[in-house]
Structure formats: structure tokens, C-alpha cells
Coordinates of C-alpha atoms in Angstrom, one line a residue:
G168 CA 0.0 0.0 0.0
I169 CA 1.1 3.6 -0.7
A170 CA -0.1 6.4 1.5
F171 CA 0.0 9.9 0.0
Y172 CA -0.3 13.2 1.9
P173 CA -1.2 15.5 -1.0
G174 CA -2.2 18.5 0.9
K175 CA -3.9 20.9 -1.6
A176 CA -2.8 18.9 -4.5
Q177 CA -5.3 16.7 -6.4
L178 CA -4.9 13.3 -8.0
L179 CA -5.4 13.6 -11.9
S180 CA -4.8 10.1 -13.0
C181 CA -3.7 6.7 -11.8
K182 CA -3.0 3.6 -13.8
H183 CA -1.4 0.2 -13.5
H184 CA 1.1 -0.6 -16.4
Y185 CA 3.0 -3.9 -17.2
Y186 CA 6.5 -4.6 -18.5
D187 CA 7.8 -1.1 -17.7
H188 CA 5.8 0.4 -20.6
I189 CA 4.2 3.7 -19.9
P190 CA 2.4 5.3 -22.9
P191 CA 2.7 9.1 -23.2
L192 CA 0.1 11.3 -21.6
I193 CA -2.3 12.8 -24.0
N194 CA -3.3 15.8 -22.0
P195 CA -0.8 16.3 -19.1
G196 CA -2.3 18.5 -16.3
Q197 CA -5.9 17.5 -17.1
P198 CA -8.1 15.0 -15.3
G199 CA -7.7 11.4 -16.7
D200 CA -8.5 7.8 -15.9
I201 CA -8.1 6.6 -12.2
K202 CA -7.8 2.9 -12.6
C203 CA -6.4 2.2 -9.2
T204 CA -8.0 1.0 -6.0
T205 CA -8.0 4.2 -3.8
E206 CA -9.5 5.2 -0.4
S207 CA -9.4 8.6 1.4
I208 CA -9.1 8.7 5.1
N209 CA -8.6 11.4 7.9
Y210 CA -6.8 10.7 11.1
T211 CA -5.1 12.5 13.9
D212 CA -1.3 13.0 13.8
P213 CA 0.2 10.1 16.0
F214 CA 2.9 12.4 17.2
T215 CA 0.9 15.5 18.2
N216 CA -2.7 14.0 18.6
Q217 CA -4.0 17.4 17.8
T218 CA -3.8 18.1 14.0
M219 CA -5.8 16.2 11.5
K220 CA -4.1 14.5 8.5
Y221 CA -5.6 13.7 5.2
A222 CA -4.2 10.6 3.5
L223 CA -4.9 9.1 0.0
I224 CA -4.3 5.3 0.1
V225 CA -3.5 3.7 -3.2
Q226 CA -2.9 -0.1 -3.8
G227 CA 0.6 -0.6 -5.1
P228 CA 2.0 -3.0 -7.8
R229 CA 1.6 -6.7 -7.1
D230 CA 2.4 -8.8 -10.2
V231 CA 6.2 -8.8 -10.0
K232 CA 6.7 -11.3 -12.9
K233 CA 4.9 -8.9 -15.4
K234 CA 6.9 -6.0 -14.0
E235 CA 3.7 -4.3 -12.9
L236 CA 4.1 -0.7 -11.9
V237 CA 1.8 2.2 -10.8
F238 CA 1.9 5.6 -12.4
L239 CA 0.3 8.6 -10.8
Q240 CA -0.2 12.2 -11.8
F241 CA -1.0 15.0 -9.3
H242 CA -1.4 18.8 -9.9
L243 CA -1.3 21.7 -7.4
N244 CA -3.1 25.0 -8.4
G245 CA -0.8 27.6 -7.0
T246 CA 1.4 27.5 -3.9
D247 CA 2.8 30.1 -1.6
Q248 CA 6.1 28.1 -1.3
D249 CA 9.2 28.1 -3.3
F250 CA 9.5 24.3 -3.0
S251 CA 6.4 22.0 -3.3
A252 CA 6.5 18.3 -2.7
I253 CA 4.1 15.5 -1.7
D254 CA 4.8 13.2 1.2
Y255 CA 4.2 9.4 1.0
L256 CA 4.9 6.2 2.9
L257 CA 4.8 2.6 2.0
F258 CA 3.3 -0.2 4.1
S259 CA 3.5 -3.9 3.6
S260 CA -0.2 -5.0 3.1
F261 CA -2.9 -3.1 1.4
Q262 CA -5.3 -5.9 2.2
E263 CA -4.7 -5.6 5.9
F264 CA -5.7 -1.9 5.6
I265 CA -8.9 -2.8 3.7
N266 CA -9.9 -5.5 6.3
S267 CA -8.9 -3.3 9.3
P268 CA -12.0 -2.2 11.3
E269 CA -10.1 0.8 12.5
K270 CA -8.4 2.3 9.4
A271 CA -7.5 5.5 11.3
E272 CA -5.6 3.5 13.9
F273 CA -4.1 1.4 11.2
M274 CA -2.6 4.4 9.5
K275 CA -1.4 5.9 12.8
D276 CA 0.5 2.7 13.5
C277 CA 1.9 2.7 10.0
E278 CA 3.1 6.4 10.3
S279 CA 4.7 5.6 13.7
S280 CA 6.5 2.4 12.2
Y281 CA 7.5 3.3 8.6
S282 CA 9.7 6.1 7.2
S283 CA 8.2 8.7 4.9
W284 CA 9.6 10.2 1.8
K285 CA 8.8 13.0 -0.7
F286 CA 8.6 13.5 -4.4
S287 CA 8.8 17.0 -6.0
G288 CA 6.7 19.0 -8.5
G289 CA 8.1 19.5 -11.9
F290 CA 9.9 16.1 -12.0
R291 CA 9.2 12.5 -13.0
T292 CA 10.1 10.4 -10.0
W293 CA 10.8 6.7 -10.4
V294 CA 10.7 4.7 -7.2
K295 CA 12.1 1.1 -7.0
M296 CA 11.1 -0.6 -3.7
S297 CA 12.5 -3.6 -1.9
L298 CA 11.2 -5.3 1.3
V299 CA 13.3 -6.5 4.4
K300 CA 11.6 -8.6 7.0
T301 CA 13.4 -9.2 10.3
K302 CA 12.4 -11.9 12.8
E303 CA 13.1 -11.0 16.4
E304 CA 14.0 -13.3 19.3
D305 CA 10.5 -13.3 20.6
G306 CA 9.1 -14.4 17.4
S307 CA 7.7 -11.0 16.3
E308 CA 8.5 -9.7 12.8
T309 CA 9.4 -6.1 11.7
V310 CA 9.1 -4.9 8.2
E311 CA 11.3 -2.3 6.5
F312 CA 11.1 -0.8 3.1
K313 CA 14.1 0.3 1.1
Q314 CA 13.9 2.2 -2.1
E315 CA 16.0 3.6 -4.9
T316 CA 14.8 6.9 -6.6
S317 CA 15.6 8.4 -9.9
V318 CA 14.5 11.8 -10.9
V319 CA 14.0 13.2 -14.5
N320 CA 13.1 16.8 -15.1
Y321 CA 9.7 17.2 -16.8
I322 CA 9.6 19.7 -19.7
D323 CA 6.2 21.4 -19.5
Q324 CA 5.0 22.0 -22.9
R325 CA 1.5 23.3 -22.2
T326 CA 0.5 26.3 -24.2
K327 CA -1.9 27.8 -21.7
P328 CA -0.8 29.7 -18.6
R329 CA 0.9 27.2 -16.3
S330 CA -0.2 28.4 -12.8
D331 CA -0.5 24.9 -11.5
Q332 CA 2.5 22.5 -10.9
L333 CA 2.4 18.9 -12.0
F334 CA 3.8 15.8 -10.0
F335 CA 4.6 12.5 -11.7
V336 CA 5.6 9.4 -9.8
V337 CA 6.1 5.8 -10.7
F338 CA 6.3 2.9 -8.2
E339 CA 7.6 -0.6 -8.9
W340 CA 9.4 -3.5 -7.1
K341 CA 13.1 -3.6 -7.5
D342 CA 13.2 -7.4 -7.5
P343 CA 10.8 -10.3 -6.8
F344 CA 12.6 -11.4 -3.6
I345 CA 11.9 -10.4 0.1
Q346 CA 15.0 -10.3 2.2
T347 CA 14.6 -12.1 5.5
V348 CA 16.9 -11.5 8.4
Q349 CA 16.9 -13.9 11.4
D350 CA 17.9 -12.0 14.5
I351 CA 19.7 -14.8 16.8
I352 CA 20.7 -13.8 20.4
T353 CA 22.7 -16.3 22.4
A354 CA 22.7 -15.1 26.0
N355 CA 22.0 -18.2 28.1
P356 CA 24.7 -20.1 30.2
W357 CA 24.7 -23.2 28.0
N358 CA 25.4 -21.2 24.9
M359 CA 28.2 -19.4 26.6
I360 CA 29.8 -22.7 27.7
A361 CA 29.5 -24.0 24.1
L362 CA 31.2 -20.8 22.8
L363 CA 34.0 -21.1 25.3
C364 CA 34.5 -24.8 24.5
G365 CA 34.7 -23.8 20.8
I366 CA 37.3 -21.1 21.5
F367 CA 39.4 -23.5 23.7
L368 CA 39.2 -26.1 20.9
A369 CA 40.3 -23.7 18.4
L370 CA 43.3 -22.6 20.6
F371 CA 44.3 -26.3 21.2
K372 CA 44.2 -26.9 17.5
A373 CA 46.3 -23.8 16.8
A374 CA 48.8 -24.9 19.4
D375 CA 48.9 -28.4 17.9
F376 CA 49.5 -27.1 14.4
A377 CA 52.4 -24.9 15.6
K378 CA 54.0 -27.8 17.3
L379 CA 53.8 -29.9 14.2
S380 CA 55.1 -27.0 12.2
V381 CA 58.1 -26.6 14.5
K382 CA 58.8 -30.3 14.2
W383 CA 58.4 -30.3 10.5
M384 CA 60.9 -27.3 10.3
I385 CA 63.5 -29.1 12.5
K386 CA 63.3 -32.2 10.4
I387 CA 63.7 -30.2 7.1
R388 CA 66.7 -28.4 8.6
K389 CA 68.4 -31.7 9.7
R390 CA 67.8 -33.2 6.2
H391 CA 69.4 -30.1 4.6
L392 CA 72.5 -30.2 6.9
K393 CA 72.8 -34.0 6.2
R394 CA 72.8 -33.3 2.4
R395 CA 75.3 -30.5 2.9
S396 CA 77.7 -32.6 4.8
Q397 CA 77.5 -35.4 2.1
V398 CA 78.3 -32.9 -0.7
M399 CA 81.3 -31.5 1.4
N400 CA 82.6 -35.1 1.9
H401 CA 82.3 -35.9 -1.8
I402 CA 84.2 -32.7 -2.6
S403 CA 86.9 -33.5 -0.3

């Protein structure tokens, strides 16, 4: 799932494409088809518990084998800031959000757990996502998103006065694999004893190897001296 915080910006179009093929926009800046599963939700900020936040939830790409991606277009009609951007965050299961009886609480938990990013107006932003799952000692599981972002400048060729700013963003999976990290903690006495036994065994093997190495060097030295003395006797 992808949660957008557009502020005053509006969603113009949203489509799923396959095999990395995105056809050109016919009327950029104008409302188009919204062929994505979306839902709007308001909830209180989990960090202040005072301000209300508006989020637009969009179902992200699912079919990795067909290189499915999601392309979205927003526009913002006027802004009093020099820099305009839209915040977004990624969460692991759109279906859990749909099935949640308390969607506002679900989004508050997501905002508290996941990192948020931005994409700027006037650019085409391509986001490649990857997922890392970590299993803790108590059996719980944490999920973390990693992403690679590439940005290309959008050349606005509209003829009419361009008072509004356009946002373009693409989301796709970087690879079809989910990285799993197993967090193993050995802190009980039996594990410590096993660890110490392993250390002592390694030390004994090292000492034994050093002893054999010294014996081998002495043997080679004696053989060399014997051959040298035989050569000297032959010369004599």
C-alpha cells in the first residue's frame, strides 16, 4: 500500500502498467482515468494527537513477474512556497488496511513504524522498492522498506498559462525477492559454555598445528644439513 499526503494537490490520474511500458500522456495536467484502488481517510497525527491529517491510500503493484508498476499524476493549483512536494509512505499489506475495522488507527501505526519520503513537483520520479523482514528473538516480525529513486526533469510544453504545478511518480518493485533477516541472540549459560568450548578447541588446534610446524621445520633443517655434509665429503 502507498499512503500519499497531497495537501492541496489533487490526483489527476492513476494507472497500472506492465513490462515497464508507460504510454505518453495525452493531456498532461488534465483529469484522466483513475484505474487504481484508492481510499481517502482522515486521522489525527500520531505524534501530536492534535492536527488532522488527510491521506490518500493507493494499492501498489503486485504482479512482479509482469513488472507491474503504478503511475500517478497530481497537480497543485498555485502555492505560496518556493518548494512544493508530496509526502508518502509505504506499508506492507494493502489488504490488511482494507480489512482493518479501525483504518485510522491502522494508518497511525503505519506512520509511527515506517519512514516517509517526498517527491517534488516539476519532476518525474521513479521509485524502485524492496522489502526486508526481520524476525526478532520473541518471534515477532518487523518490516522495513528500502527504495532507490531516480528523478528526471519534466519539460512542460502546455500552451496555456501554467499556474499549476504537476507531479509525476512511478512505483515498482526492484526485484521479486523479500529479504529475510533472522535475529539470533545467544545469551544463556549453555550457549556461553558451548562458545567457550569452541574457543578453547580452536586454541588447542592452533597450538597443535604450531607444534607440528616446528617439528617439520627441524626435520627439514636436519635433512638439509645432512645433504650439505654429504656434498662436502664428496668434494673432499
